[in-house]
């Protein structure tokens, strides 16, 4: 921060009511041991938090947490819940549980299995790929594939029929009622297939 | 005022029933008196529901906390804009809002629809009256907004903090306008089925309504994403939440309809499919309201839950059975007029476009409802979250993106190899160049690389169409390029508006790829301490904690944590995230503290900072820092999409007189063989 920037910053901070903090600010890392001032109304700043440890940002733990659902009923995974809904008391506890399991040397799959054993399959962010839950994954794909194949087959068949009809002389349907014409068309369809 | 509101609701219920009866009877008998009565009943219904709505608004503005709804969703110190938005912030108010908007749309449909479709209007009045009567009956019997308390609280609870956001003032009405306006095309489709006059006339009558509805849904969904992004504090905008999914479902089926209707207009094909699509879209819009309001599936959006779900379930069941019966009994009348001539044609590509769109809708609905199904079948509730939806829908989305480029380039009826070469060489080259460039840049996400390459393909197709069109006008008419461009778009708004919409879709998809490169980090910082993060583009951001200030505002107590941000050592400014503790006018805490994120947007990426809380009541703050690439393009994509829709919708872009004449002639021909009296 340059001197000019610092003055501008202090003015802005003072406007925000931050002057004491702004004046106290120092270059990176130099105030690591300084005591932070107490807030005017601590209970108005949300649930009290502890300091962030390496575990909170550990990619392995975060990866496991993303596959597990918070039990507070929010529909979010544990990582998203504990870093979003700061009023939730469940997700920090679940995070601690995961950290404890990891510290015991468990793999990701073992941690997840332990959670499923304790909280049931609803602890997973996606249904397990076994048994009835396969239906969740496969049905949309199967339906779309079958309809796509049928649609493709119908399109090819009809385009062939159209190609045949294009070279054949058009039948004279003058004088036929719509019903008769429809029956004639259906009969021709059957003949061509 | 609440007595007036109650009376208005009961009167609206009676009017709804009356309008339905005289609409059907008048339509069947062709009795002009009853037909006129049906039309006037729709206007009267709007007026009466407006009185009910006004009564509730007055109760909110007058802080009448004896009214349970006002006590639950408002407070003395709630800002005026949010007092007004509290009208639809709670369940019973939102149902009344539904009925109000529906009745206004129904009146507009009666007023604005051309006389050439007069034969449909009594049935349209009847159907809209039935739907309005349903919503009013839910208001009267299950979620009455005028219910009074046995006592009068000194102050209300106030509006949920997450709803106290400008996005939330606009987002729900927009989404509701989208949901509700589908009722008008649905009413026309039912009217066409009831009258058995299933020529192209009813499609022309609803064209603007379907576009309008699709645009409202698009705006509503985009604003919903924006609200989730700025307000929920998780650094994302789409979580595959059941309520988000519910808003996406009718959008997907309406998008499918907007494409398939072109095939019916041009070739007289897909008549059955179009009727089914409109019916499904309407049912999905009701399902969306059902999911939001019933609480059947837990969601971060379910601000209100109650027993109205039974009403909706019954309505969905009866509506579905009625529509199925109506379509089944008119099946033969919906026979196609033309046959497909080639699998390599625009018609065929639109079939697959519809398959993918409806397939995505099916997979989203399936995933959303699967927890209930699993519980019913196995007795075990499972969670179906983002990993499932991404796994299933990303490939479908990429296929859809490819078809977005392919569809408009293939000729109607039959494409020749020469036509294909002429149309596809440039776009395919654009995709290959982009794919190669991304490969050389070692882009880590395969699906992102495919999406961006396909985006280049679609942009290639769009630019090619514009360049050829402008060039042709320049050559033929000697117009300046700018004038040629303006006239090209102005004289074929539907086609070129559609291309602009496609461009918006590409921008959306490219913006979504940014999610693959999102970076997050938590840190606890004392004043003056810093943390650094490397952006996906290679820049280094330094976040230095300044301090936490606390102050009182109108209806809240704010704890504001400020961070000074620098990019590669260059100072960018101060970003402030807040914890807000909402209080009533007596200073009592009303809700859990909420979080306001600090966001700095650039075309490249967003810096997203959330103040998670203070360490042991000191100025040492816990932050979550997120670097979110390309987020601003989501909003730009939404704006382009809506702009394209507006171009298409703008008066003058509709079917030409010749097309209308052809439609009427077709109608007369179809009548000739059916001995129906025109």
Tab-separated table of N, CA and C in Angstrom, chain A residues 1 5 9 12 16-18 21-22 25-29 31-32 34 36-46 48-52 56-57 66 69 73-75 79-80 82-84 86-87 121-122 124-127 129 132-133 135-137 139-140 143-144 147-148 151-152 155-156 158-159 161-162 178 182 189, chain B residues 232-234 242 298 300 339-343 348 351-352 355 359 362-363 366 370 373-374 377-378 380-388 391 396 520-524 526-530 542 546-550 557 559 562 564 571 574 579 581 589 592-593 595 610 612-620 622 624 673:
chain	number	residue	atom	x	y	z
A	1	UNK	N	0.848	-1.188	0.000
A	1	UNK	CA	0.000	0.000	0.000
A	1	UNK	C	0.879	1.232	0.000
A	5	UNK	N	-2.188	5.860	-1.222
A	5	UNK	CA	-3.255	4.862	-1.089
A	5	UNK	C	-3.688	4.718	0.356
A	9	UNK	N	-7.204	5.289	1.848
A	9	UNK	CA	-7.833	4.162	2.503
A	9	UNK	C	-8.300	4.542	3.911
A	12	UNK	N	-11.438	6.463	3.713
A	12	UNK	CA	-12.592	5.603	3.420
A	12	UNK	C	-12.961	4.754	4.645
A	16	UNK	N	-16.314	4.546	7.022
A	16	UNK	CA	-17.018	3.301	7.343
A	16	UNK	C	-17.019	3.012	8.848
A	17	UNK	N	-16.336	3.870	9.600
A	17	UNK	CA	-16.246	3.608	11.026
A	17	UNK	C	-15.126	2.646	11.353
A	18	UNK	N	-14.144	2.605	10.494
A	18	UNK	CA	-13.077	1.631	10.654
A	18	UNK	C	-11.745	2.269	11.013
A	21	UNK	N	-9.099	0.485	13.128
A	21	UNK	CA	-8.529	-0.699	12.473
A	21	UNK	C	-7.616	-0.286	11.334
A	22	UNK	N	-8.011	0.749	10.611
A	22	UNK	CA	-7.232	1.182	9.451
A	22	UNK	C	-5.873	1.721	9.882
A	25	UNK	N	-3.529	-1.005	10.745
A	25	UNK	CA	-3.124	-2.002	9.754
A	25	UNK	C	-1.645	-1.873	9.400
A	26	UNK	N	-1.062	-2.973	9.130
A	26	UNK	CA	0.372	-3.006	8.873
A	26	UNK	C	0.648	-3.980	7.746
A	27	UNK	N	1.886	-3.994	7.240
A	27	UNK	CA	2.191	-4.921	6.148
A	27	UNK	C	1.891	-6.375	6.531
A	28	UNK	N	1.729	-7.177	5.450
A	28	UNK	CA	1.316	-8.563	5.620
A	28	UNK	C	2.177	-9.331	6.626
A	29	UNK	N	1.497	-10.063	7.514
A	29	UNK	CA	2.170	-10.978	8.416
A	29	UNK	C	2.768	-10.345	9.649
A	31	UNK	N	1.504	-8.510	11.925
A	31	UNK	CA	0.677	-8.387	13.137
A	31	UNK	C	0.118	-9.739	13.562
A	32	UNK	N	0.761	-10.777	13.157
A	32	UNK	CA	0.256	-12.127	13.436
A	32	UNK	C	0.044	-12.339	14.934
A	34	UNK	N	-0.435	-9.948	17.199
A	34	UNK	CA	-1.147	-8.877	17.905
A	34	UNK	C	-2.531	-9.352	18.323
A	36	UNK	N	-6.422	-9.038	18.626
A	36	UNK	CA	-7.472	-8.307	17.914
A	36	UNK	C	-8.408	-7.686	18.935
A	37	UNK	N	-8.851	-6.447	18.620
A	37	UNK	CA	-9.730	-5.733	19.551
A	37	UNK	C	-11.074	-6.426	19.679
A	38	UNK	N	-11.703	-6.248	20.820
A	38	UNK	CA	-13.008	-6.867	21.053
A	38	UNK	C	-14.083	-6.046	20.346
A	39	UNK	N	-15.073	-6.734	19.805
A	39	UNK	CA	-16.150	-6.047	19.097
A	39	UNK	C	-17.089	-5.368	20.086
A	40	UNK	N	-17.760	-4.323	19.593
A	40	UNK	CA	-18.716	-3.580	20.422
A	40	UNK	C	-19.871	-4.501	20.841
A	41	UNK	N	-20.434	-5.229	19.895
A	41	UNK	CA	-21.546	-6.137	20.174
A	41	UNK	C	-21.215	-7.506	19.589
A	42	UNK	N	-20.415	-8.298	20.275
A	42	UNK	CA	-19.976	-9.582	19.702
A	42	UNK	C	-21.143	-10.497	19.326
A	43	UNK	N	-22.209	-10.474	20.115
A	43	UNK	CA	-23.309	-11.407	19.853
A	43	UNK	C	-24.114	-11.029	18.613
A	44	UNK	N	-23.849	-9.843	18.064
A	44	UNK	CA	-24.567	-9.421	16.851
A	44	UNK	C	-23.802	-9.810	15.581
A	45	UNK	N	-22.623	-10.385	15.744
A	45	UNK	CA	-21.793	-10.709	14.570
A	45	UNK	C	-21.881	-12.186	14.204
A	46	UNK	N	-22.978	-12.793	14.538
A	46	UNK	CA	-23.156	-14.198	14.183
A	46	UNK	C	-22.583	-15.131	15.223
A	48	UNK	N	-20.159	-17.340	17.260
A	48	UNK	CA	-18.705	-17.217	17.464
A	48	UNK	C	-17.961	-18.304	16.697
A	49	UNK	N	-16.848	-17.929	16.088
A	49	UNK	CA	-16.085	-18.869	15.283
A	49	UNK	C	-14.717	-19.121	15.895
A	50	UNK	N	-14.160	-20.276	15.593
A	50	UNK	CA	-12.784	-20.551	15.980
A	50	UNK	C	-11.877	-20.185	14.821
A	51	UNK	N	-10.571	-20.213	15.073
A	51	UNK	CA	-9.639	-19.895	13.982
A	51	UNK	C	-9.648	-21.010	12.940
A	52	UNK	N	-9.398	-20.634	11.710
A	52	UNK	CA	-9.372	-21.611	10.616
A	52	UNK	C	-8.059	-22.398	10.686
A	56	UNK	N	-9.628	-27.093	7.360
A	56	UNK	CA	-10.778	-26.461	6.697
A	56	UNK	C	-10.575	-26.337	5.189
A	57	UNK	N	-9.315	-26.151	4.781
A	57	UNK	CA	-9.042	-25.964	3.349
A	57	UNK	C	-8.392	-27.190	2.700
A	66	UNK	N	-17.810	-32.651	0.111
A	66	UNK	CA	-18.694	-32.350	-1.034
A	66	UNK	C	-19.548	-33.552	-1.423
A	69	UNK	N	-23.928	-35.088	2.621
A	69	UNK	CA	-24.967	-34.085	2.835
A	69	UNK	C	-25.012	-33.682	4.307
A	73	UNK	N	-30.869	-30.508	7.084
A	73	UNK	CA	-32.075	-30.434	6.243
A	73	UNK	C	-32.006	-29.353	5.187
A	74	UNK	N	-30.785	-28.823	4.947
A	74	UNK	CA	-30.646	-27.705	4.017
A	74	UNK	C	-30.468	-28.144	2.569
A	75	UNK	N	-30.235	-29.454	2.351
A	75	UNK	CA	-30.003	-29.980	0.995
A	75	UNK	C	-28.605	-29.690	0.470
A	79	UNK	N	-19.508	-29.251	3.084
A	79	UNK	CA	-18.589	-28.132	2.865
A	79	UNK	C	-19.361	-26.848	2.568
A	80	UNK	N	-20.306	-26.940	1.631
A	80	UNK	CA	-21.060	-25.734	1.253
A	80	UNK	C	-21.850	-25.213	2.444
A	82	UNK	N	-21.235	-25.601	5.719
A	82	UNK	CA	-20.433	-25.000	6.804
A	82	UNK	C	-19.768	-23.693	6.369
A	83	UNK	N	-19.651	-23.503	5.046
A	83	UNK	CA	-19.048	-22.244	4.582
A	83	UNK	C	-20.099	-21.274	4.034
A	84	UNK	N	-21.365	-21.594	4.245
A	84	UNK	CA	-22.443	-20.712	3.763
A	84	UNK	C	-23.412	-20.365	4.870
A	86	UNK	N	-23.886	-19.961	8.193
A	86	UNK	CA	-23.051	-19.862	9.390
A	86	UNK	C	-23.861	-19.961	10.681
A	87	UNK	N	-25.171	-20.191	10.519
A	87	UNK	CA	-25.981	-20.414	11.718
A	87	UNK	C	-26.131	-21.912	11.982
A	121	UNK	N	-28.333	-43.752	3.888
A	121	UNK	CA	-27.963	-43.360	2.510
A	121	UNK	C	-28.266	-41.892	2.223
A	122	UNK	N	-29.145	-41.320	3.020
A	122	UNK	CA	-29.477	-39.911	2.808
A	122	UNK	C	-28.280	-38.996	3.081
A	124	UNK	N	-25.526	-39.290	1.599
A	124	UNK	CA	-24.806	-39.099	0.339
A	124	UNK	C	-25.462	-38.008	-0.502
A	125	UNK	N	-24.646	-37.246	-1.216
A	125	UNK	CA	-25.205	-36.171	-2.065
A	125	UNK	C	-25.824	-36.706	-3.349
A	126	UNK	N	-25.492	-37.941	-3.703
A	126	UNK	CA	-26.105	-38.578	-4.878
A	126	UNK	C	-26.390	-40.024	-4.502
A	127	UNK	N	-27.437	-40.615	-5.069
A	127	UNK	CA	-27.759	-42.001	-4.691
A	127	UNK	C	-26.592	-42.931	-5.004
A	129	UNK	N	-24.606	-46.048	-6.470
A	129	UNK	CA	-24.872	-46.749	-7.730
A	129	UNK	C	-25.015	-48.243	-7.474
A	132	UNK	N	-31.843	-50.419	-6.388
A	132	UNK	CA	-32.911	-49.596	-6.956
A	132	UNK	C	-32.398	-48.227	-7.402
A	133	UNK	N	-31.351	-47.737	-6.709
A	133	UNK	CA	-30.849	-46.395	-7.026
A	133	UNK	C	-30.265	-46.307	-8.438
A	135	UNK	N	-31.770	-47.019	-10.919
A	135	UNK	CA	-32.874	-46.470	-11.723
A	135	UNK	C	-32.738	-44.960	-11.865
A	136	UNK	N	-32.264	-44.321	-10.797
A	136	UNK	CA	-32.116	-42.864	-10.842
A	136	UNK	C	-31.175	-42.450	-11.966
A	137	UNK	N	-30.066	-43.208	-12.104
A	137	UNK	CA	-29.057	-42.845	-13.101
A	137	UNK	C	-29.429	-43.306	-14.503
A	139	UNK	N	-32.509	-44.555	-15.846
A	139	UNK	CA	-33.797	-44.360	-16.518
A	139	UNK	C	-33.809	-43.191	-17.507
A	140	UNK	N	-33.336	-41.985	-17.099
A	140	UNK	CA	-33.369	-40.880	-18.083
A	140	UNK	C	-32.607	-41.224	-19.358
A	143	UNK	N	-34.528	-43.955	-21.382
A	143	UNK	CA	-35.724	-43.400	-22.042
A	143	UNK	C	-35.310	-42.557	-23.247
A	144	UNK	N	-34.320	-41.684	-23.039
A	144	UNK	CA	-33.908	-40.794	-24.133
A	144	UNK	C	-33.311	-41.615	-25.279
A	147	UNK	N	-36.199	-43.588	-27.081
A	147	UNK	CA	-37.012	-42.665	-27.889
A	147	UNK	C	-36.198	-42.154	-29.074
A	148	UNK	N	-34.908	-41.878	-28.830
A	148	UNK	CA	-34.042	-41.393	-29.902
A	148	UNK	C	-33.898	-42.423	-31.012
A	151	UNK	N	-37.198	-42.732	-32.788
A	151	UNK	CA	-37.384	-41.523	-33.602
A	151	UNK	C	-36.509	-41.580	-34.855
A	152	UNK	N	-35.248	-41.986	-34.654
A	152	UNK	CA	-34.326	-42.097	-35.782
A	152	UNK	C	-34.831	-43.099	-36.801
A	155	UNK	N	-37.776	-41.720	-38.637
A	155	UNK	CA	-37.352	-40.674	-39.581
A	155	UNK	C	-36.749	-41.292	-40.840
A	156	UNK	N	-35.884	-42.303	-40.645
A	156	UNK	CA	-35.249	-42.944	-41.802
A	156	UNK	C	-36.313	-43.634	-42.654
A	158	UNK	N	-39.525	-43.043	-42.855
A	158	UNK	CA	-40.409	-42.086	-43.544
A	158	UNK	C	-39.682	-41.372	-44.681
A	159	UNK	N	-38.404	-41.094	-44.474
A	159	UNK	CA	-37.690	-40.412	-45.554
A	159	UNK	C	-37.532	-41.347	-46.749
A	161	UNK	N	-39.723	-43.725	-47.495
A	161	UNK	CA	-41.065	-43.756	-48.085
A	161	UNK	C	-41.308	-42.528	-48.944
A	162	UNK	N	-40.830	-41.399	-48.442
A	162	UNK	CA	-41.013	-40.149	-49.193
A	162	UNK	C	-40.236	-40.197	-50.500
A	178	UNK	N	-62.422	-37.733	-46.832
A	178	UNK	CA	-61.189	-37.755	-46.039
A	178	UNK	C	-60.954	-39.120	-45.400
A	182	UNK	N	-57.779	-41.410	-46.076
A	182	UNK	CA	-56.916	-41.841	-44.973
A	182	UNK	C	-56.715	-43.349	-45.033
A	189	UNK	N	-49.313	-47.320	-47.136
A	189	UNK	CA	-48.204	-47.404	-46.168
A	189	UNK	C	-47.855	-48.858	-45.888
B	232	UNK	N	-27.469	-15.693	-0.997
B	232	UNK	CA	-27.325	-16.909	-0.192
B	232	UNK	C	-25.895	-17.115	0.312
B	233	UNK	N	-24.929	-16.447	-0.322
B	233	UNK	CA	-23.569	-16.419	0.222
B	233	UNK	C	-22.760	-17.685	0.019
B	234	UNK	N	-23.149	-18.548	-0.919
B	234	UNK	CA	-22.337	-19.760	-1.118
B	234	UNK	C	-21.464	-19.658	-2.357
B	242	UNK	N	-34.653	-28.272	-5.519
B	242	UNK	CA	-35.969	-28.627	-6.080
B	242	UNK	C	-36.760	-27.437	-6.617
B	298	UNK	N	-37.773	-30.930	0.605
B	298	UNK	CA	-37.101	-29.876	1.361
B	298	UNK	C	-36.214	-29.061	0.431
B	300	UNK	N	-34.009	-24.997	0.117
B	300	UNK	CA	-33.636	-23.728	0.757
B	300	UNK	C	-34.624	-22.626	0.386
B	339	UNK	N	-45.816	-35.368	-44.472
B	339	UNK	CA	-44.897	-36.424	-44.062
B	339	UNK	C	-43.473	-35.920	-44.125
B	340	UNK	N	-42.678	-36.480	-43.248
B	340	UNK	CA	-41.266	-36.105	-43.271
B	340	UNK	C	-40.625	-36.604	-44.565
B	341	UNK	N	-39.840	-35.765	-45.189
B	341	UNK	CA	-39.266	-36.160	-46.479
B	341	UNK	C	-37.842	-36.662	-46.358
B	342	UNK	N	-37.146	-36.211	-45.321
B	342	UNK	CA	-35.762	-36.654	-45.189
B	342	UNK	C	-35.325	-36.583	-43.726
B	343	UNK	N	-34.483	-37.549	-43.359
B	343	UNK	CA	-33.927	-37.517	-42.007
B	343	UNK	C	-32.914	-36.384	-41.884
B	348	UNK	N	-36.344	-32.814	-38.937
B	348	UNK	CA	-35.736	-33.916	-38.190
B	348	UNK	C	-34.854	-33.379	-37.057
B	351	UNK	N	-36.941	-32.372	-34.273
B	351	UNK	CA	-37.431	-33.521	-33.499
B	351	UNK	C	-36.419	-33.865	-32.408
B	352	UNK	N	-35.133	-33.910	-32.813
B	352	UNK	CA	-34.104	-34.270	-31.831
B	352	UNK	C	-33.908	-33.165	-30.799
B	355	UNK	N	-36.519	-33.762	-28.424
B	355	UNK	CA	-36.198	-34.951	-27.633
B	355	UNK	C	-35.228	-34.590	-26.509
B	359	UNK	N	-36.123	-34.473	-22.820
B	359	UNK	CA	-35.312	-35.446	-22.082
B	359	UNK	C	-34.659	-34.806	-20.864
B	362	UNK	N	-37.285	-34.300	-18.340
B	362	UNK	CA	-37.620	-35.569	-17.684
B	362	UNK	C	-36.564	-35.940	-16.645
B	363	UNK	N	-35.289	-35.801	-17.017
B	363	UNK	CA	-34.237	-36.203	-16.074
B	363	UNK	C	-34.221	-35.296	-14.846
B	366	UNK	N	-37.258	-36.304	-12.834
B	366	UNK	CA	-36.977	-37.625	-12.266
B	366	UNK	C	-36.051	-37.501	-11.051
B	370	UNK	N	-37.138	-38.296	-7.301
B	370	UNK	CA	-36.623	-39.617	-6.945
B	370	UNK	C	-36.566	-39.862	-5.423
B	373	UNK	N	-39.864	-41.156	-4.484
B	373	UNK	CA	-40.070	-42.489	-5.061
B	373	UNK	C	-39.271	-43.529	-4.269
B	374	UNK	N	-38.022	-43.182	-3.971
B	374	UNK	CA	-37.170	-44.121	-3.237
B	374	UNK	C	-37.770	-44.429	-1.866
B	377	UNK	N	-40.741	-46.739	-2.420
B	377	UNK	CA	-40.425	-48.102	-2.868
B	377	UNK	C	-39.599	-48.847	-1.832
B	378	UNK	N	-38.553	-48.204	-1.330
B	378	UNK	CA	-37.609	-48.891	-0.437
B	378	UNK	C	-37.740	-48.487	1.022
B	380	UNK	N	-36.460	-45.911	2.097
B	380	UNK	CA	-35.226	-45.183	2.401
B	380	UNK	C	-35.200	-43.895	1.589
B	381	UNK	N	-35.028	-42.796	2.269
B	381	UNK	CA	-34.938	-41.523	1.560
B	381	UNK	C	-33.498	-41.324	1.113
B	382	UNK	N	-33.320	-40.953	-0.141
B	382	UNK	CA	-31.970	-40.658	-0.624
B	382	UNK	C	-31.906	-39.186	-1.016
B	383	UNK	N	-30.685	-38.689	-1.151
B	383	UNK	CA	-30.488	-37.312	-1.578
B	383	UNK	C	-30.068	-37.317	-3.040
B	384	UNK	N	-30.694	-36.470	-3.813
B	384	UNK	CA	-30.274	-36.334	-5.214
B	384	UNK	C	-29.796	-34.895	-5.388
B	385	UNK	N	-28.519	-34.726	-5.340
B	385	UNK	CA	-27.943	-33.376	-5.360
B	385	UNK	C	-27.197	-33.071	-6.642
B	386	UNK	N	-26.419	-31.992	-6.632
B	386	UNK	CA	-25.701	-31.558	-7.839
B	386	UNK	C	-24.865	-32.644	-8.522
B	387	UNK	N	-24.167	-33.546	-7.782
B	387	UNK	CA	-23.371	-34.552	-8.513
B	387	UNK	C	-24.225	-35.367	-9.483
B	388	UNK	N	-25.445	-35.734	-9.051
B	388	UNK	CA	-26.333	-36.501	-9.928
B	388	UNK	C	-26.754	-35.677	-11.135
B	391	UNK	N	-23.974	-35.039	-13.608
B	391	UNK	CA	-23.597	-36.251	-14.331
B	391	UNK	C	-24.596	-36.551	-15.456
B	396	UNK	N	-26.315	-34.107	-21.928
B	396	UNK	CA	-27.528	-33.694	-22.652
B	396	UNK	C	-27.443	-32.217	-23.034
B	520	UNK	N	-11.806	-21.701	-3.986
B	520	UNK	CA	-12.331	-21.260	-2.693
B	520	UNK	C	-11.280	-21.455	-1.608
B	521	UNK	N	-11.353	-20.597	-0.624
B	521	UNK	CA	-10.432	-20.731	0.510
B	521	UNK	C	-11.027	-20.047	1.735
B	522	UNK	N	-10.875	-20.674	2.887
B	522	UNK	CA	-11.290	-20.037	4.134
B	522	UNK	C	-10.051	-19.521	4.859
B	523	UNK	N	-10.229	-18.456	5.601
B	523	UNK	CA	-9.092	-17.935	6.379
B	523	UNK	C	-9.613	-17.139	7.566
B	524	UNK	N	-8.912	-17.219	8.681
B	524	UNK	CA	-9.220	-16.325	9.805
B	524	UNK	C	-8.091	-15.311	9.888
B	526	UNK	N	-6.553	-11.552	11.503
B	526	UNK	CA	-6.584	-10.401	12.401
B	526	UNK	C	-6.385	-9.152	11.547
B	527	UNK	N	-6.776	-7.989	12.045
B	527	UNK	CA	-6.578	-6.778	11.247
B	527	UNK	C	-5.124	-6.648	10.805
B	528	UNK	N	-4.969	-6.421	9.486
B	528	UNK	CA	-3.618	-6.269	8.941
B	528	UNK	C	-3.070	-7.550	8.349
B	529	UNK	N	-3.639	-8.674	8.704
B	529	UNK	CA	-3.137	-9.937	8.155
B	529	UNK	C	-3.685	-10.176	6.747
B	530	UNK	N	-2.931	-10.940	5.985
B	530	UNK	CA	-3.307	-11.155	4.585
B	530	UNK	C	-3.334	-12.634	4.240
B	542	UNK	N	-4.261	-10.637	-3.288
B	542	UNK	CA	-3.919	-10.545	-1.870
B	542	UNK	C	-5.087	-9.886	-1.141
B	546	UNK	N	-9.007	-5.576	7.082
B	546	UNK	CA	-8.898	-4.211	7.605
B	546	UNK	C	-9.459	-4.127	9.020
B	547	UNK	N	-10.646	-4.647	9.205
B	547	UNK	CA	-11.256	-4.603	10.522
B	547	UNK	C	-12.748	-4.843	10.422
B	548	UNK	N	-13.390	-4.859	11.578
B	548	UNK	CA	-14.843	-5.066	11.622
B	548	UNK	C	-15.476	-3.859	12.293
B	549	UNK	N	-16.429	-3.236	11.622
B	549	UNK	CA	-17.147	-2.120	12.249
B	549	UNK	C	-18.586	-2.561	12.504
B	550	UNK	N	-19.200	-2.001	13.512
B	550	UNK	CA	-20.580	-2.360	13.826
B	550	UNK	C	-21.420	-1.095	13.947
B	557	UNK	N	-28.973	-4.646	12.736
B	557	UNK	CA	-27.686	-4.279	13.320
B	557	UNK	C	-26.623	-4.919	12.425
B	559	UNK	N	-22.725	-5.857	11.223
B	559	UNK	CA	-21.301	-6.037	11.507
B	559	UNK	C	-20.612	-6.136	10.154
B	562	UNK	N	-14.223	-5.591	6.547
B	562	UNK	CA	-13.655	-5.044	5.309
B	562	UNK	C	-12.299	-5.658	4.979
B	564	UNK	N	-9.018	-5.300	2.176
B	564	UNK	CA	-8.386	-4.577	1.082
B	564	UNK	C	-7.854	-5.604	0.078
B	571	UNK	N	-3.237	-2.283	-5.911
B	571	UNK	CA	-4.426	-2.172	-5.067
B	571	UNK	C	-5.689	-2.020	-5.907
B	574	UNK	N	-11.374	-1.643	-1.486
B	574	UNK	CA	-11.833	-2.303	-0.253
B	574	UNK	C	-13.165	-2.985	-0.524
B	579	UNK	N	-22.508	-9.044	8.260
B	579	UNK	CA	-23.439	-9.902	9.010
B	579	UNK	C	-24.557	-8.980	9.442
B	581	UNK	N	-27.998	-8.618	11.655
B	581	UNK	CA	-28.947	-9.145	12.629
B	581	UNK	C	-30.206	-8.281	12.551
B	589	UNK	N	-34.437	-9.294	18.382
B	589	UNK	CA	-33.923	-10.024	17.218
B	589	UNK	C	-35.044	-10.847	16.597
B	592	UNK	N	-32.299	-15.384	12.554
B	592	UNK	CA	-30.871	-15.678	12.713
B	592	UNK	C	-30.088	-14.654	11.884
B	593	UNK	N	-28.839	-14.344	12.268
B	593	UNK	CA	-28.070	-13.376	11.469
B	593	UNK	C	-27.901	-13.864	10.029
B	595	UNK	N	-26.042	-13.168	6.052
B	595	UNK	CA	-24.750	-12.740	5.520
B	595	UNK	C	-24.923	-12.030	4.190
B	610	UNK	N	-17.051	-13.545	1.757
B	610	UNK	CA	-18.110	-13.684	2.755
B	610	UNK	C	-17.498	-13.610	4.152
B	612	UNK	N	-17.678	-14.772	7.547
B	612	UNK	CA	-18.328	-15.932	8.172
B	612	UNK	C	-18.579	-15.733	9.665
B	613	UNK	N	-17.866	-14.810	10.278
B	613	UNK	CA	-18.070	-14.577	11.709
B	613	UNK	C	-16.795	-14.078	12.351
B	614	UNK	N	-16.914	-13.670	13.620
B	614	UNK	CA	-15.752	-13.151	14.341
B	614	UNK	C	-15.221	-14.227	15.277
B	615	UNK	N	-13.886	-14.262	15.416
B	615	UNK	CA	-13.272	-15.261	16.298
B	615	UNK	C	-13.376	-14.777	17.737
B	616	UNK	N	-14.132	-15.507	18.519
B	616	UNK	CA	-14.292	-15.223	19.958
B	616	UNK	C	-14.680	-13.770	20.258
B	617	UNK	N	-15.509	-13.197	19.410
B	617	UNK	CA	-16.017	-11.844	19.670
B	617	UNK	C	-15.016	-10.743	19.445
B	618	UNK	N	-13.932	-11.048	18.714
B	618	UNK	CA	-12.922	-10.018	18.447
B	618	UNK	C	-12.985	-9.595	16.978
B	619	UNK	N	-12.086	-8.680	16.639
B	619	UNK	CA	-12.033	-8.228	15.244
B	619	UNK	C	-11.351	-9.229	14.329
B	620	UNK	N	-10.855	-10.304	14.900
B	620	UNK	CA	-10.307	-11.355	14.043
B	620	UNK	C	-11.485	-12.003	13.307
B	622	UNK	N	-13.363	-14.434	10.315
B	622	UNK	CA	-13.280	-15.635	9.472
B	622	UNK	C	-13.910	-15.291	8.131
B	624	UNK	N	-14.608	-16.425	3.893
B	624	UNK	CA	-14.500	-17.385	2.790
B	624	UNK	C	-14.272	-16.567	1.525
B	673	UNK	N	-64.524	-31.852	-45.029
B	673	UNK	CA	-64.758	-33.281	-44.924
B	673	UNK	C	-65.401	-33.699	-43.619
